[in-house]
Amino acid sequence: MPSRYAFNLGFDTDQGRAEFERERRRLEGDGTFALDEAAERLLELAHALDSGVSRCKGQLLSMPLAWDDDSDALGSWIARQHQALAALGARRVEAMRRENRAADLIERVAAAALYHFGEAIKWNTTGTRPDYTALHDLLLLSLPQDRHRVPRTCVVDGRRRETTLEALYFRALLLDRFCAGSLPRSQLELLDAWLGEWTAALRGEREAPQGAALRVDLDRNAGLREGRPEEPGASLYLAVAPLEKLRRRVIDELHAGRLTPAHGCASELRLEEHVALLDHLERAFHGEGESAVPAARAGREAHAGLRVEVWVGIAEILANGMSVGIETGRWRVVDLQDPAIEEQKRARFGESTKRYLWQVDTSATGCGFQALDTDAQGISLGDVVGWRRLPGGPVSIGYVARRQRDAAGQVFIGVRLLTHAAQPVTLTSEIALDAGDGRATLFVPGDDASGRSDGFLIAEGDYETRIARAAHTSSGKFRVRLNRIRNRGRGWLLAGFEVTPAGVERPVSPALAMEPVETSLPVLEDQVRADAWDFELSARLRG
Amino acid sequence: MSTSLRSSTFAIPGLAAIATFLGLKPASRGRWSMPPRVEPTIAPAPPRSERIEKLLAAARTQPDLQMIEWQDEATSGAEPAAPREDVRALEPRRRKLRDRYIAARFPGVAHSGADLADSATVIESARFWFEDARPALAFELLQLAIEEAPQDPAPALARIEFRFLMRDTAGFVEAARAFRAAHPKHEAWDEVCRLGRAIAPGEPLFGSPAAARAHEHYGPWPHLPNWIQAPWDLTAEVCAADFHRALANP
């Protein structure tokens, strides 16, 4: 059946977007349609939105992490349209239930509403929370006779997909849980594609299952939280173990040279995105290290707001935070023509180039910064940043684990701490030809006094395991060989290393060193054979 | 804008009934109307002497209990693992994807599956991850290496020893069984059995206990064969502590 909506679906243009929005507003405001017809129109409009977004999504996701203004505007517009359709769908479901309309049509509209709730959450970058009560109500209405577990087919990204109302509900809630600014858009899209394949595991139970679980309180305007069975309220529990099992299956499939999903926009993402998301989910499902339970969030201490200068990237931390590689001109002040003097002069007026953020909370594992949009430009997820807690104190280093912009144009930046006491160390090659090629790096001491968790923060391209480098300290010279990658982010690595004692340099005695070297070769007496070929002939041939 | 179905009067027909039917607990803020409390009916307690007599009679009767088959939690309900295909015979497109995954997953260790044939590098990297409390990565790397070079026993033996160090009985037995299937006549099997008898005494795969040997104590950890190729001396550890002291506490 041809669609009623044969308009242009090019959402990357203002005209295409305006055309769609006009139709949507008309459907929202027009009360002349009968309930069933209005529902059918809503489903068609929802399908049109999905088709239009599919066309521009690939291009949006293939862009680097930092989007330009046009891409941001398009992403926000898509989020608003999904949100509007989800809310309209929820209202239609409510009205149709009141009028006792056909159950099949009601459930189709409910499925569309749940799906668009999830899409709205996925595309929304402002961090505003959805109306969870509307989501819960959509599920509650389908609970009798287990209608929420009836398999149904829906079309997503132009492909048919088997799902249930319950799976769509938990998909929206899981996306909401992971949409806290810690995953870039491309990885959210991939996560959504995986959730589409994991329908069987998206089941809620009324009793808390064995092992880790997430809990949703149907009574509250809240999403999925860590499951605590003793809390009162009408709850559903989502077991984590089946999700972890499916995560491992994704890894098994990659071992066999197959991608999950095999088709669609997510299958075209770089493999590094798959690996990063697998690691993120492992931490979310398991916690870090040997603990078998998801890590509890560290206790936070709110600050009134401490203004700190922040440096982004290893080079900037070394140069501005530790003055490594900066010529101060201290010993050359007599040379009035020295360019360092002019540079220092200019640096006094370089305040505008500095980046200041407001530190708003701290915890044992990191801290949170608030920034103006302009100050936060150029800071992306995974960037390494440095700052000082106290003037003249040691430099703290961490990486951006969360970045979320709110509606007021402020950006919250969550930083995962690496160390509060970074030290600049220059690693020099032991190969004579490369002796002048010393690399300034950041030494990141671990908590353990044995040094087993220490690391060097280095640029991605500097990781080399075969060559040992020399590090000079106040206690002498050590030979250091990088041997493992402990952590990594955008352009940086935290490399573990092994230390061996530097070889003892034996002084050469002056007498030996001054002795002339004999360069002439000894004269050998030429022994000419009588028969040049005799040794090549066997005794039999020689007779 | 969304509409909430929440109202004290339940405008939607049947919603209150649905909630009650489902047995969901009533809300503290009036989401569902609280059903009237039903007090449980309690039968009148028999006299104390009668109850004591009953208890004593029950204690004299020998209970007829069934033998409980204890099943290991890790193995119970586990689906039989699908046989893994030979990765060396993968079609080129899948082979390329596997290689790309290996390079992305293990940067600095391997650029492709072929690099995993270097078992010394693989075992060293796995040991580092094991030491850094990331055993899942260590086992994944060893599994990939075993698939790439099934004729090389070194990664399989390292995996067995890591399982032993983790005191992972089920994992140890599984790894030992896989090793036995791949290398049926390998000389290290006696050693595997010795470890197996220590970690899984009842497992028939490892045979009956044997007498202790003359030189049981060897290796960096006592009684271990060092298939994980850990260094035998502590020079690196001492140097690491010195280095840490020099830089962390200047």
PDB file of N, CA, C and O in Angstrom, chain A residues 182-243:
ATOM      1  N   SER A 182      29.145   8.627  28.180  1.00  0.00           N
ATOM      2  CA  SER A 182      30.395   7.872  28.215  1.00  0.00           C
ATOM      3  C   SER A 182      30.628   7.078  26.932  1.00  0.00           C
ATOM      4  O   SER A 182      31.684   6.478  26.778  1.00  0.00           O
ATOM      5  N   LEU A 183      29.657   7.058  26.041  1.00  0.00           N
ATOM      6  CA  LEU A 183      29.835   6.366  24.765  1.00  0.00           C
ATOM      7  C   LEU A 183      29.603   7.354  23.627  1.00  0.00           C
ATOM      8  O   LEU A 183      28.628   8.106  23.663  1.00  0.00           O
ATOM      9  N   PRO A 184      30.471   7.337  22.623  1.00  0.00           N
ATOM     10  CA  PRO A 184      30.210   8.179  21.461  1.00  0.00           C
ATOM     11  C   PRO A 184      29.018   7.635  20.667  1.00  0.00           C
ATOM     12  O   PRO A 184      28.596   6.492  20.856  1.00  0.00           O
ATOM     13  N   ARG A 185      28.509   8.464  19.784  1.00  0.00           N
ATOM     14  CA  ARG A 185      27.293   8.110  19.053  1.00  0.00           C
ATOM     15  C   ARG A 185      27.439   6.807  18.266  1.00  0.00           C
ATOM     16  O   ARG A 185      26.513   6.000  18.194  1.00  0.00           O
ATOM     17  N   SER A 186      28.621   6.607  17.676  1.00  0.00           N
ATOM     18  CA  SER A 186      28.821   5.409  16.858  1.00  0.00           C
ATOM     19  C   SER A 186      28.694   4.149  17.723  1.00  0.00           C
ATOM     20  O   SER A 186      28.093   3.146  17.304  1.00  0.00           O
ATOM     21  N   GLN A 187      29.241   4.205  18.936  1.00  0.00           N
ATOM     22  CA  GLN A 187      29.163   3.017  19.799  1.00  0.00           C
ATOM     23  C   GLN A 187      27.758   2.818  20.354  1.00  0.00           C
ATOM     24  O   GLN A 187      27.335   1.688  20.599  1.00  0.00           O
ATOM     25  N   LEU A 188      27.023   3.913  20.527  1.00  0.00           N
ATOM     26  CA  LEU A 188      25.621   3.763  20.927  1.00  0.00           C
ATOM     27  C   LEU A 188      24.817   3.069  19.835  1.00  0.00           C
ATOM     28  O   LEU A 188      23.951   2.238  20.105  1.00  0.00           O
ATOM     29  N   GLU A 189      25.118   3.433  18.606  1.00  0.00           N
ATOM     30  CA  GLU A 189      24.419   2.797  17.482  1.00  0.00           C
ATOM     31  C   GLU A 189      24.743   1.306  17.437  1.00  0.00           C
ATOM     32  O   GLU A 189      23.870   0.461  17.203  1.00  0.00           O
ATOM     33  N   LEU A 190      26.002   0.990  17.692  1.00  0.00           N
ATOM     34  CA  LEU A 190      26.410  -0.414  17.696  1.00  0.00           C
ATOM     35  C   LEU A 190      25.740  -1.165  18.849  1.00  0.00           C
ATOM     36  O   LEU A 190      25.258  -2.295  18.679  1.00  0.00           O
ATOM     37  N   LEU A 191      25.705  -0.525  20.006  1.00  0.00           N
ATOM     38  CA  LEU A 191      25.037  -1.152  21.149  1.00  0.00           C
ATOM     39  C   LEU A 191      23.571  -1.424  20.831  1.00  0.00           C
ATOM     40  O   LEU A 191      23.041  -2.504  21.146  1.00  0.00           O
ATOM     41  N   ASP A 192      22.938  -0.469  20.185  1.00  0.00           N
ATOM     42  CA  ASP A 192      21.533  -0.645  19.815  1.00  0.00           C
ATOM     43  C   ASP A 192      21.375  -1.827  18.856  1.00  0.00           C
ATOM     44  O   ASP A 192      20.438  -2.624  18.966  1.00  0.00           O
ATOM     45  N   ALA A 193      22.311  -1.936  17.925  1.00  0.00           N
ATOM     46  CA  ALA A 193      22.246  -3.062  16.976  1.00  0.00           C
ATOM     47  C   ALA A 193      22.402  -4.390  17.717  1.00  0.00           C
ATOM     48  O   ALA A 193      21.722  -5.378  17.399  1.00  0.00           O
ATOM     49  N   TRP A 194      23.273  -4.423  18.707  1.00  0.00           N
ATOM     50  CA  TRP A 194      23.450  -5.665  19.485  1.00  0.00           C
ATOM     51  C   TRP A 194      22.193  -5.968  20.294  1.00  0.00           C
ATOM     52  O   TRP A 194      21.772  -7.122  20.378  1.00  0.00           O
ATOM     53  N   LEU A 195      21.617  -4.930  20.894  1.00  0.00           N
ATOM     54  CA  LEU A 195      20.401  -5.154  21.674  1.00  0.00           C
ATOM     55  C   LEU A 195      19.289  -5.706  20.766  1.00  0.00           C
ATOM     56  O   LEU A 195      18.455  -6.498  21.206  1.00  0.00           O
ATOM     57  N   GLY A 196      19.312  -5.265  19.514  1.00  0.00           N
ATOM     58  CA  GLY A 196      18.339  -5.804  18.564  1.00  0.00           C
ATOM     59  C   GLY A 196      18.525  -7.299  18.350  1.00  0.00           C
ATOM     60  O   GLY A 196      17.563  -8.031  18.084  1.00  0.00           O
ATOM     61  N   GLU A 197      19.768  -7.767  18.480  1.00  0.00           N
ATOM     62  CA  GLU A 197      20.043  -9.201  18.316  1.00  0.00           C
ATOM     63  C   GLU A 197      19.833  -9.965  19.624  1.00  0.00           C
ATOM     64  O   GLU A 197      19.810 -11.188  19.625  1.00  0.00           O
ATOM     65  N   TRP A 198      19.762  -9.250  20.721  1.00  0.00           N
ATOM     66  CA  TRP A 198      19.704  -9.900  22.035  1.00  0.00           C
ATOM     67  C   TRP A 198      18.284  -9.908  22.608  1.00  0.00           C
ATOM     68  O   TRP A 198      18.103  -9.884  23.832  1.00  0.00           O
ATOM     69  N   THR A 199      17.307  -9.940  21.756  1.00  0.00           N
ATOM     70  CA  THR A 199      15.917  -9.852  22.203  1.00  0.00           C
ATOM     71  C   THR A 199      15.590 -10.886  23.280  1.00  0.00           C
ATOM     72  O   THR A 199      14.893 -10.594  24.251  1.00  0.00           O
ATOM     73  N   ALA A 200      16.122 -12.098  23.107  1.00  0.00           N
ATOM     74  CA  ALA A 200      15.770 -13.182  24.037  1.00  0.00           C
ATOM     75  C   ALA A 200      16.225 -12.882  25.467  1.00  0.00           C
ATOM     76  O   ALA A 200      15.636 -13.385  26.421  1.00  0.00           O
ATOM     77  N   ALA A 201      17.275 -12.083  25.605  1.00  0.00           N
ATOM     78  CA  ALA A 201      17.789 -11.803  26.954  1.00  0.00           C
ATOM     79  C   ALA A 201      17.113 -10.595  27.589  1.00  0.00           C
ATOM     80  O   ALA A 201      17.318 -10.340  28.769  1.00  0.00           O
ATOM     81  N   LEU A 202      16.313  -9.868  26.819  1.00  0.00           N
ATOM     82  CA  LEU A 202      15.684  -8.661  27.354  1.00  0.00           C
ATOM     83  C   LEU A 202      14.334  -9.036  27.959  1.00  0.00           C
ATOM     84  O   LEU A 202      13.273  -8.746  27.415  1.00  0.00           O
ATOM     85  N   ARG A 203      14.381  -9.709  29.074  1.00  0.00           N
ATOM     86  CA  ARG A 203      13.179 -10.171  29.776  1.00  0.00           C
ATOM     87  C   ARG A 203      13.247  -9.730  31.223  1.00  0.00           C
ATOM     88  O   ARG A 203      14.262  -9.888  31.883  1.00  0.00           O
ATOM     89  N   GLY A 204      12.157  -9.220  31.691  1.00  0.00           N
ATOM     90  CA  GLY A 204      12.096  -8.803  33.085  1.00  0.00           C
ATOM     91  C   GLY A 204      11.418  -9.852  33.934  1.00  0.00           C
ATOM     92  O   GLY A 204      10.474 -10.495  33.489  1.00  0.00           O
ATOM     93  N   GLU A 205      11.931 -10.034  35.144  1.00  0.00           N
ATOM     94  CA  GLU A 205      11.333 -10.992  36.073  1.00  0.00           C
ATOM     95  C   GLU A 205      10.904 -10.252  37.330  1.00  0.00           C
ATOM     96  O   GLU A 205      11.530  -9.278  37.720  1.00  0.00           O
ATOM     97  N   ARG A 206       9.846 -10.772  37.954  1.00  0.00           N
ATOM     98  CA  ARG A 206       9.366 -10.085  39.161  1.00  0.00           C
ATOM     99  C   ARG A 206      10.221 -10.405  40.378  1.00  0.00           C
ATOM    100  O   ARG A 206      10.293  -9.618  41.294  1.00  0.00           O
ATOM    101  N   GLU A 207      10.855 -11.570  40.363  1.00  0.00           N
ATOM    102  CA  GLU A 207      11.733 -11.927  41.483  1.00  0.00           C
ATOM    103  C   GLU A 207      13.169 -11.635  41.090  1.00  0.00           C
ATOM    104  O   GLU A 207      13.548 -11.830  39.920  1.00  0.00           O
ATOM    105  N   ALA A 208      13.963 -11.208  42.060  1.00  0.00           N
ATOM    106  CA  ALA A 208      15.375 -10.926  41.772  1.00  0.00           C
ATOM    107  C   ALA A 208      16.087 -12.220  41.390  1.00  0.00           C
ATOM    108  O   ALA A 208      15.975 -13.216  42.112  1.00  0.00           O
ATOM    109  N   PRO A 209      16.791 -12.253  40.263  1.00  0.00           N
ATOM    110  CA  PRO A 209      17.461 -13.485  39.857  1.00  0.00           C
ATOM    111  C   PRO A 209      18.754 -13.702  40.637  1.00  0.00           C
ATOM    112  O   PRO A 209      19.212 -12.823  41.372  1.00  0.00           O
ATOM    113  N   GLN A 210      19.321 -14.882  40.462  1.00  0.00           N
ATOM    114  CA  GLN A 210      20.648 -15.153  41.035  1.00  0.00           C
ATOM    115  C   GLN A 210      21.661 -14.280  40.302  1.00  0.00           C
ATOM    116  O   GLN A 210      21.565 -14.105  39.105  1.00  0.00           O
ATOM    117  N   GLY A 211      22.621 -13.762  41.028  1.00  0.00           N
ATOM    118  CA  GLY A 211      23.670 -12.978  40.387  1.00  0.00           C
ATOM    119  C   GLY A 211      23.251 -11.530  40.186  1.00  0.00           C
ATOM    120  O   GLY A 211      22.222 -11.075  40.681  1.00  0.00           O
ATOM    121  N   ALA A 212      24.089 -10.838  39.432  1.00  0.00           N
ATOM    122  CA  ALA A 212      23.866  -9.403  39.239  1.00  0.00           C
ATOM    123  C   ALA A 212      22.607  -9.162  38.416  1.00  0.00           C
ATOM    124  O   ALA A 212      22.284  -9.937  37.516  1.00  0.00           O
ATOM    125  N   ALA A 213      21.909  -8.091  38.757  1.00  0.00           N
ATOM    126  CA  ALA A 213      20.688  -7.749  38.026  1.00  0.00           C
ATOM    127  C   ALA A 213      20.479  -6.249  38.072  1.00  0.00           C
ATOM    128  O   ALA A 213      20.983  -5.557  38.964  1.00  0.00           O
ATOM    129  N   LEU A 214      19.746  -5.758  37.097  1.00  0.00           N
ATOM    130  CA  LEU A 214      19.327  -4.363  37.102  1.00  0.00           C
ATOM    131  C   LEU A 214      17.834  -4.329  37.427  1.00  0.00           C
ATOM    132  O   LEU A 214      17.095  -5.238  37.045  1.00  0.00           O
ATOM    133  N   ARG A 215      17.437  -3.281  38.103  1.00  0.00           N
ATOM    134  CA  ARG A 215      16.064  -3.235  38.604  1.00  0.00           C
ATOM    135  C   ARG A 215      15.390  -1.967  38.100  1.00  0.00           C
ATOM    136  O   ARG A 215      15.989  -0.896  38.075  1.00  0.00           O
ATOM    137  N   VAL A 216      14.133  -2.124  37.694  1.00  0.00           N
ATOM    138  CA  VAL A 216      13.350  -0.945  37.343  1.00  0.00           C
ATOM    139  C   VAL A 216      12.122  -0.909  38.246  1.00  0.00           C
ATOM    140  O   VAL A 216      11.432  -1.921  38.413  1.00  0.00           O
ATOM    141  N   ASP A 217      11.888   0.231  38.831  1.00  0.00           N
ATOM    142  CA  ASP A 217      10.743   0.417  39.710  1.00  0.00           C
ATOM    143  C   ASP A 217       9.631   1.035  38.870  1.00  0.00           C
ATOM    144  O   ASP A 217       9.725   2.190  38.454  1.00  0.00           O
ATOM    145  N   LEU A 218       8.582   0.249  38.630  1.00  0.00           N
ATOM    146  CA  LEU A 218       7.510   0.717  37.753  1.00  0.00           C
ATOM    147  C   LEU A 218       6.701   1.837  38.392  1.00  0.00           C
ATOM    148  O   LEU A 218       5.858   2.441  37.746  1.00  0.00           O
ATOM    149  N   ASP A 219       6.966   2.074  39.629  1.00  0.00           N
ATOM    150  CA  ASP A 219       6.210   3.057  40.378  1.00  0.00           C
ATOM    151  C   ASP A 219       6.845   4.434  40.354  1.00  0.00           C
ATOM    152  O   ASP A 219       6.234   5.407  40.783  1.00  0.00           O
ATOM    153  N   ARG A 220       8.064   4.492  39.897  1.00  0.00           N
ATOM    154  CA  ARG A 220       8.795   5.747  39.991  1.00  0.00           C
ATOM    155  C   ARG A 220       9.181   6.243  38.614  1.00  0.00           C
ATOM    156  O   ARG A 220       9.302   5.461  37.668  1.00  0.00           O
ATOM    157  N   ASN A 221       9.418   7.509  38.526  1.00  0.00           N
ATOM    158  CA  ASN A 221       9.858   8.100  37.269  1.00  0.00           C
ATOM    159  C   ASN A 221      11.375   7.936  37.183  1.00  0.00           C
ATOM    160  O   ASN A 221      12.143   8.886  37.304  1.00  0.00           O
ATOM    161  N   ALA A 222      11.805   6.700  37.030  1.00  0.00           N
ATOM    162  CA  ALA A 222      13.245   6.391  37.019  1.00  0.00           C
ATOM    163  C   ALA A 222      13.495   5.194  36.122  1.00  0.00           C
ATOM    164  O   ALA A 222      12.592   4.401  35.854  1.00  0.00           O
ATOM    165  N   GLY A 223      14.738   5.084  35.663  1.00  0.00           N
ATOM    166  CA  GLY A 223      15.095   3.991  34.755  1.00  0.00           C
ATOM    167  C   GLY A 223      15.723   2.822  35.490  1.00  0.00           C
ATOM    168  O   GLY A 223      15.442   2.590  36.664  1.00  0.00           O
ATOM    169  N   LEU A 224      16.589   2.089  34.776  1.00  0.00           N
ATOM    170  CA  LEU A 224      17.231   0.909  35.356  1.00  0.00           C
ATOM    171  C   LEU A 224      18.297   1.325  36.371  1.00  0.00           C
ATOM    172  O   LEU A 224      19.096   2.217  36.107  1.00  0.00           O
ATOM    173  N   ARG A 225      18.284   0.646  37.494  1.00  0.00           N
ATOM    174  CA  ARG A 225      19.284   0.888  38.532  1.00  0.00           C
ATOM    175  C   ARG A 225      19.846  -0.455  38.978  1.00  0.00           C
ATOM    176  O   ARG A 225      19.299  -1.502  38.630  1.00  0.00           O
ATOM    177  N   GLU A 226      20.936  -0.412  39.762  1.00  0.00           N
ATOM    178  CA  GLU A 226      21.446  -1.657  40.323  1.00  0.00           C
ATOM    179  C   GLU A 226      20.353  -2.291  41.177  1.00  0.00           C
ATOM    180  O   GLU A 226      19.700  -1.594  41.955  1.00  0.00           O
ATOM    181  N   GLY A 227      20.185  -3.605  41.008  1.00  0.00           N
ATOM    182  CA  GLY A 227      19.086  -4.281  41.684  1.00  0.00           C
ATOM    183  C   GLY A 227      19.334  -4.458  43.168  1.00  0.00           C
ATOM    184  O   GLY A 227      20.358  -5.010  43.568  1.00  0.00           O
ATOM    185  N   ARG A 228      18.427  -3.959  43.977  1.00  0.00           N
ATOM    186  CA  ARG A 228      18.483  -4.220  45.427  1.00  0.00           C
ATOM    187  C   ARG A 228      17.120  -4.781  45.808  1.00  0.00           C
ATOM    188  O   ARG A 228      16.131  -4.054  45.876  1.00  0.00           O
ATOM    189  N   PRO A 229      17.042  -6.096  46.021  1.00  0.00           N
ATOM    190  CA  PRO A 229      15.742  -6.737  46.215  1.00  0.00           C
ATOM    191  C   PRO A 229      14.964  -6.184  47.405  1.00  0.00           C
ATOM    192  O   PRO A 229      13.749  -6.255  47.434  1.00  0.00           O
ATOM    193  N   GLU A 230      15.683  -5.643  48.388  1.00  0.00           N
ATOM    194  CA  GLU A 230      14.966  -5.241  49.601  1.00  0.00           C
ATOM    195  C   GLU A 230      14.179  -3.943  49.413  1.00  0.00           C
ATOM    196  O   GLU A 230      13.372  -3.572  50.243  1.00  0.00           O
ATOM    197  N   GLU A 231      14.426  -3.230  48.291  1.00  0.00           N
ATOM    198  CA  GLU A 231      13.731  -1.962  48.104  1.00  0.00           C
ATOM    199  C   GLU A 231      12.260  -2.206  47.781  1.00  0.00           C
ATOM    200  O   GLU A 231      11.928  -3.112  47.033  1.00  0.00           O
ATOM    201  N   PRO A 232      11.367  -1.376  48.336  1.00  0.00           N
ATOM    202  CA  PRO A 232       9.942  -1.591  48.080  1.00  0.00           C
ATOM    203  C   PRO A 232       9.554  -1.087  46.694  1.00  0.00           C
ATOM    204  O   PRO A 232      10.310  -0.404  46.024  1.00  0.00           O
ATOM    205  N   GLY A 233       8.359  -1.433  46.279  1.00  0.00           N
ATOM    206  CA  GLY A 233       7.851  -0.943  45.004  1.00  0.00           C
ATOM    207  C   GLY A 233       7.659  -2.065  44.016  1.00  0.00           C
ATOM    208  O   GLY A 233       8.186  -3.166  44.174  1.00  0.00           O
ATOM    209  N   ALA A 234       6.858  -1.802  42.984  1.00  0.00           N
ATOM    210  CA  ALA A 234       6.599  -2.793  41.944  1.00  0.00           C
ATOM    211  C   ALA A 234       7.793  -2.831  41.016  1.00  0.00           C
ATOM    212  O   ALA A 234       8.045  -1.880  40.285  1.00  0.00           O
ATOM    213  N   SER A 235       8.540  -3.923  41.083  1.00  0.00           N
ATOM    214  CA  SER A 235       9.828  -3.949  40.377  1.00  0.00           C
ATOM    215  C   SER A 235       9.877  -5.048  39.340  1.00  0.00           C
ATOM    216  O   SER A 235       9.220  -6.079  39.466  1.00  0.00           O
ATOM    217  N   LEU A 236      10.693  -4.801  38.340  1.00  0.00           N
ATOM    218  CA  LEU A 236      11.068  -5.847  37.392  1.00  0.00           C
ATOM    219  C   LEU A 236      12.590  -5.906  37.396  1.00  0.00           C
ATOM    220  O   LEU A 236      13.257  -4.872  37.486  1.00  0.00           O
ATOM    221  N   TYR A 237      13.111  -7.121  37.298  1.00  0.00           N
ATOM    222  CA  TYR A 237      14.567  -7.314  37.336  1.00  0.00           C
ATOM    223  C   TYR A 237      15.046  -7.826  35.982  1.00  0.00           C
ATOM    224  O   TYR A 237      14.441  -8.724  35.405  1.00  0.00           O
ATOM    225  N   LEU A 238      16.127  -7.244  35.532  1.00  0.00           N
ATOM    226  CA  LEU A 238      16.754  -7.693  34.287  1.00  0.00           C
ATOM    227  C   LEU A 238      18.081  -8.346  34.660  1.00  0.00           C
ATOM    228  O   LEU A 238      18.993  -7.675  35.159  1.00  0.00           O
ATOM    229  N   ALA A 239      18.185  -9.659  34.428  1.00  0.00           N
ATOM    230  CA  ALA A 239      19.415 -10.374  34.791  1.00  0.00           C
ATOM    231  C   ALA A 239      20.554  -9.953  33.869  1.00  0.00           C
ATOM    232  O   ALA A 239      20.368  -9.775  32.659  1.00  0.00           O
ATOM    233  N   VAL A 240      21.740  -9.803  34.445  1.00  0.00           N
ATOM    234  CA  VAL A 240      22.906  -9.358  33.666  1.00  0.00           C
ATOM    235  C   VAL A 240      23.623 -10.545  33.009  1.00  0.00           C
ATOM    236  O   VAL A 240      24.201 -10.409  31.931  1.00  0.00           O
ATOM    237  N   ALA A 241      23.533 -11.726  33.646  1.00  0.00           N
ATOM    238  CA  ALA A 241      24.292 -12.879  33.133  1.00  0.00           C
ATOM    239  C   ALA A 241      23.955 -13.225  31.675  1.00  0.00           C
ATOM    240  O   ALA A 241      24.876 -13.469  30.876  1.00  0.00           O
ATOM    241  N   PRO A 242      22.678 -13.251  31.276  1.00  0.00           N
ATOM    242  CA  PRO A 242      22.405 -13.553  29.866  1.00  0.00           C
ATOM    243  C   PRO A 242      22.979 -12.512  28.909  1.00  0.00           C
ATOM    244  O   PRO A 242      23.413 -12.850  27.805  1.00  0.00           O
ATOM    245  N   LEU A 243      23.017 -11.264  29.360  1.00  0.00           N
ATOM    246  CA  LEU A 243      23.598 -10.222  28.501  1.00  0.00           C
ATOM    247  C   LEU A 243      25.100 -10.452  28.344  1.00  0.00           C
ATOM    248  O   LEU A 243      25.666 -10.288  27.262  1.00  0.00           O
TER     249      LEU A 243
END
